[in-house]
Amino acid sequence: MDIRKLQKIVVDALEDIKAKNIEVINTAKLTSLFDRIVVASGDSNRQTRALARNVQDKVKEAGGHIVSVEGEETGEWVLVDLGDIVVHIMQPAIRDYYNLEELWTTTPKRVRLTADAAHSAE
């Protein structure tokens, strides 16, 4: 599946369940393991699990493949590995602590691709 199509499916699935602060980070030049990281926040264990489930369902409906899912037991941080895209759905305190956006970006925060910009890039 085309990376832009997969990215749109992921972002739309997160927006459907009201994820907050969705960020898409292009990692194609940083690692050969995956091309994008999507980071989003959910307010509770229940919401993070629902967000992860919706991403999985929408990707499968579109004919995509789920490589693995981690963290559904606790729901504090759920990782959905889609191969080319790795989705991190975290509660705000966990997200602030690990600060994945800072770890994976080489550009200042104001230049990062947000979910809105990801939609308009199509």
mmCIF file of N, CA, C and O in Angstrom, residues 1-16 22 24 36 38 54-55 58-59 62 82 85 87 113-122:
data_model
loop_
_atom_site.group_PDB
_atom_site.id
_atom_site.type_symbol
_atom_site.label_atom_id
_atom_site.label_comp_id
_atom_site.label_asym_id
_atom_site.label_seq_id
_atom_site.Cartn_x
_atom_site.Cartn_y
_atom_site.Cartn_z
ATOM 1 N N MET A 1 0.850 -1.178 0.000
ATOM 2 C CA MET A 1 0.000 0.000 0.000
ATOM 3 C C MET A 1 0.896 1.241 0.000
ATOM 4 O O MET A 1 1.909 1.282 0.694
ATOM 5 N N ASP A 2 0.509 2.237 -0.765
ATOM 6 C CA ASP A 2 1.227 3.499 -0.841
ATOM 7 C C ASP A 2 1.314 4.142 0.546
ATOM 8 O O ASP A 2 0.338 4.145 1.301
ATOM 9 N N ILE A 3 2.493 4.674 0.881
ATOM 10 C CA ILE A 3 2.719 5.242 2.211
ATOM 11 C C ILE A 3 1.776 6.403 2.506
ATOM 12 O O ILE A 3 1.284 6.550 3.622
ATOM 13 N N ARG A 4 1.494 7.225 1.516
ATOM 14 C CA ARG A 4 0.591 8.365 1.744
ATOM 15 C C ARG A 4 -0.833 7.894 2.019
ATOM 16 O O ARG A 4 -1.527 8.460 2.866
ATOM 17 N N LYS A 5 -1.253 6.851 1.318
ATOM 18 C CA LYS A 5 -2.591 6.296 1.551
ATOM 19 C C LYS A 5 -2.672 5.686 2.944
ATOM 20 O O LYS A 5 -3.640 5.908 3.681
ATOM 21 N N LEU A 6 -1.655 4.934 3.332
ATOM 22 C CA LEU A 6 -1.623 4.316 4.658
ATOM 23 C C LEU A 6 -1.610 5.391 5.745
ATOM 24 O O LEU A 6 -2.332 5.290 6.741
ATOM 25 N N GLN A 7 -0.827 6.432 5.546
ATOM 26 C CA GLN A 7 -0.766 7.530 6.507
ATOM 27 C C GLN A 7 -2.129 8.186 6.674
ATOM 28 O O GLN A 7 -2.561 8.468 7.785
ATOM 29 N N LYS A 8 -2.826 8.411 5.576
ATOM 30 C CA LYS A 8 -4.159 9.024 5.637
ATOM 31 C C LYS A 8 -5.136 8.124 6.389
ATOM 32 O O LYS A 8 -5.921 8.599 7.210
ATOM 33 N N ILE A 9 -5.079 6.839 6.137
ATOM 34 C CA ILE A 9 -5.957 5.886 6.831
ATOM 35 C C ILE A 9 -5.701 5.945 8.339
ATOM 36 O O ILE A 9 -6.630 5.988 9.140
ATOM 37 N N VAL A 10 -4.425 5.960 8.725
ATOM 38 C CA VAL A 10 -4.061 5.998 10.143
ATOM 39 C C VAL A 10 -4.549 7.284 10.804
ATOM 40 O O VAL A 10 -5.197 7.251 11.857
ATOM 41 N N VAL A 11 -4.255 8.414 10.186
ATOM 42 C CA VAL A 11 -4.655 9.702 10.766
ATOM 43 C C VAL A 11 -6.173 9.804 10.854
ATOM 44 O O VAL A 11 -6.721 10.233 11.873
ATOM 45 N N ASP A 12 -6.874 9.390 9.801
ATOM 46 C CA ASP A 12 -8.343 9.420 9.824
ATOM 47 C C ASP A 12 -8.900 8.524 10.931
ATOM 48 O O ASP A 12 -9.846 8.902 11.626
ATOM 49 N N ALA A 13 -8.311 7.338 11.104
ATOM 50 C CA ALA A 13 -8.769 6.415 12.149
ATOM 51 C C ALA A 13 -8.565 7.019 13.535
ATOM 52 O O ALA A 13 -9.418 6.865 14.418
ATOM 53 N N LEU A 14 -7.467 7.715 13.726
ATOM 54 C CA LEU A 14 -7.209 8.366 15.010
ATOM 55 C C LEU A 14 -8.177 9.524 15.240
ATOM 56 O O LEU A 14 -8.698 9.692 16.344
ATOM 57 N N GLU A 15 -8.424 10.291 14.204
ATOM 58 C CA GLU A 15 -9.353 11.422 14.334
ATOM 59 C C GLU A 15 -10.778 10.946 14.603
ATOM 60 O O GLU A 15 -11.523 11.611 15.319
ATOM 61 N N ASP A 16 -11.157 9.787 14.051
ATOM 62 C CA ASP A 16 -12.498 9.226 14.267
ATOM 63 C C ASP A 16 -12.801 9.025 15.747
ATOM 64 O O ASP A 16 -13.942 9.164 16.182
ATOM 65 N N ILE A 22 -2.118 14.767 17.240
ATOM 66 C CA ILE A 22 -1.596 13.793 16.282
ATOM 67 C C ILE A 22 -0.416 14.430 15.544
ATOM 68 O O ILE A 22 -0.526 15.506 14.990
ATOM 69 N N VAL A 24 2.761 13.433 12.717
ATOM 70 C CA VAL A 24 3.333 12.502 11.763
ATOM 71 C C VAL A 24 4.783 12.923 11.555
ATOM 72 O O VAL A 24 5.056 14.071 11.211
ATOM 73 N N ARG A 36 7.531 6.285 8.564
ATOM 74 C CA ARG A 36 6.807 7.284 9.338
ATOM 75 C C ARG A 36 6.570 6.769 10.756
ATOM 76 O O ARG A 36 6.408 5.574 10.979
ATOM 77 N N VAL A 38 3.754 7.850 13.717
ATOM 78 C CA VAL A 38 2.590 8.660 14.064
ATOM 79 C C VAL A 38 2.453 8.575 15.573
ATOM 80 O O VAL A 38 2.437 7.478 16.140
ATOM 81 N N ASN A 54 -9.180 0.884 16.354
ATOM 82 C CA ASN A 54 -9.725 1.542 15.165
ATOM 83 C C ASN A 54 -8.668 1.637 14.058
ATOM 84 O O ASN A 54 -8.983 1.419 12.887
ATOM 85 N N VAL A 55 -7.440 1.939 14.425
ATOM 86 C CA VAL A 55 -6.357 1.967 13.433
ATOM 87 C C VAL A 55 -6.222 0.592 12.795
ATOM 88 O O VAL A 55 -6.178 0.460 11.562
ATOM 89 N N LYS A 58 -9.301 -0.166 10.458
ATOM 90 C CA LYS A 58 -9.321 0.622 9.220
ATOM 91 C C LYS A 58 -8.215 0.184 8.258
ATOM 92 O O LYS A 58 -8.420 0.145 7.045
ATOM 93 N N VAL A 59 -7.055 -0.152 8.789
ATOM 94 C CA VAL A 59 -5.956 -0.621 7.939
ATOM 95 C C VAL A 59 -6.327 -1.965 7.317
ATOM 96 O O VAL A 59 -6.122 -2.174 6.112
ATOM 97 N N ALA A 62 -8.789 -1.640 4.496
ATOM 98 C CA ALA A 62 -8.175 -1.096 3.284
ATOM 99 C C ALA A 62 -7.206 -2.094 2.637
ATOM 100 O O ALA A 62 -6.576 -1.782 1.638
ATOM 101 N N LEU A 82 2.755 -1.157 11.594
ATOM 102 C CA LEU A 82 2.167 -1.412 10.279
ATOM 103 C C LEU A 82 3.246 -1.630 9.224
ATOM 104 O O LEU A 82 2.965 -1.577 8.025
ATOM 105 N N ILE A 85 4.776 2.223 8.729
ATOM 106 C CA ILE A 85 4.370 3.224 9.721
ATOM 107 C C ILE A 85 4.260 2.552 11.085
ATOM 108 O O ILE A 85 3.670 1.481 11.200
ATOM 109 N N VAL A 87 2.725 3.347 14.786
ATOM 110 C CA VAL A 87 1.796 4.247 15.460
ATOM 111 C C VAL A 87 1.965 4.089 16.965
ATOM 112 O O VAL A 87 1.887 2.983 17.487
ATOM 113 N N LEU A 113 5.627 18.014 10.613
ATOM 114 C CA LEU A 113 4.397 17.724 9.895
ATOM 115 C C LEU A 113 3.315 17.333 10.887
ATOM 116 O O LEU A 113 3.448 16.356 11.612
ATOM 117 N N THR A 114 2.255 18.110 10.954
ATOM 118 C CA THR A 114 1.142 17.782 11.832
ATOM 119 C C THR A 114 0.094 17.030 11.040
ATOM 120 O O THR A 114 0.161 16.923 9.826
ATOM 121 N N ALA A 115 -0.889 16.537 11.722
ATOM 122 C CA ALA A 115 -1.951 15.783 11.062
ATOM 123 C C ALA A 115 -2.657 16.649 10.017
ATOM 124 O O ALA A 115 -2.990 16.180 8.931
ATOM 125 N N ASP A 116 -2.872 17.927 10.290
ATOM 126 C CA ASP A 116 -3.513 18.808 9.330
ATOM 127 C C ASP A 116 -2.668 18.955 8.080
ATOM 128 O O ASP A 116 -3.172 18.927 6.956
ATOM 129 N N ALA A 117 -1.370 19.111 8.248
ATOM 130 C CA ALA A 117 -0.488 19.250 7.107
ATOM 131 C C ALA A 117 -0.414 17.941 6.327
ATOM 132 O O ALA A 117 -0.282 17.947 5.113
ATOM 133 N N ALA A 118 -0.514 16.828 7.048
ATOM 134 C CA ALA A 118 -0.480 15.529 6.387
ATOM 135 C C ALA A 118 -1.669 15.379 5.445
ATOM 136 O O ALA A 118 -1.553 14.829 4.352
ATOM 137 N N HIS A 119 -2.823 15.861 5.862
ATOM 138 C CA HIS A 119 -4.014 15.801 5.011
ATOM 139 C C HIS A 119 -3.854 16.679 3.782
ATOM 140 O O HIS A 119 -4.230 16.311 2.686
ATOM 141 N N SER A 120 -3.304 17.857 3.956
ATOM 142 C CA SER A 120 -3.198 18.788 2.834
ATOM 143 C C SER A 120 -2.094 18.391 1.878
ATOM 144 O O SER A 120 -2.050 18.868 0.756
ATOM 145 N N ALA A 121 -1.195 17.492 2.283
ATOM 146 C CA ALA A 121 -0.115 17.059 1.426
ATOM 147 C C ALA A 121 -0.587 16.126 0.319
ATOM 148 O O ALA A 121 0.143 15.830 -0.601
ATOM 149 N N GLU A 122 -1.796 15.702 0.386
ATOM 150 C CA GLU A 122 -2.291 14.757 -0.603
ATOM 151 C C GLU A 122 -2.810 15.401 -1.813
ATOM 152 O O GLU A 122 -3.226 16.269 -2.194
#
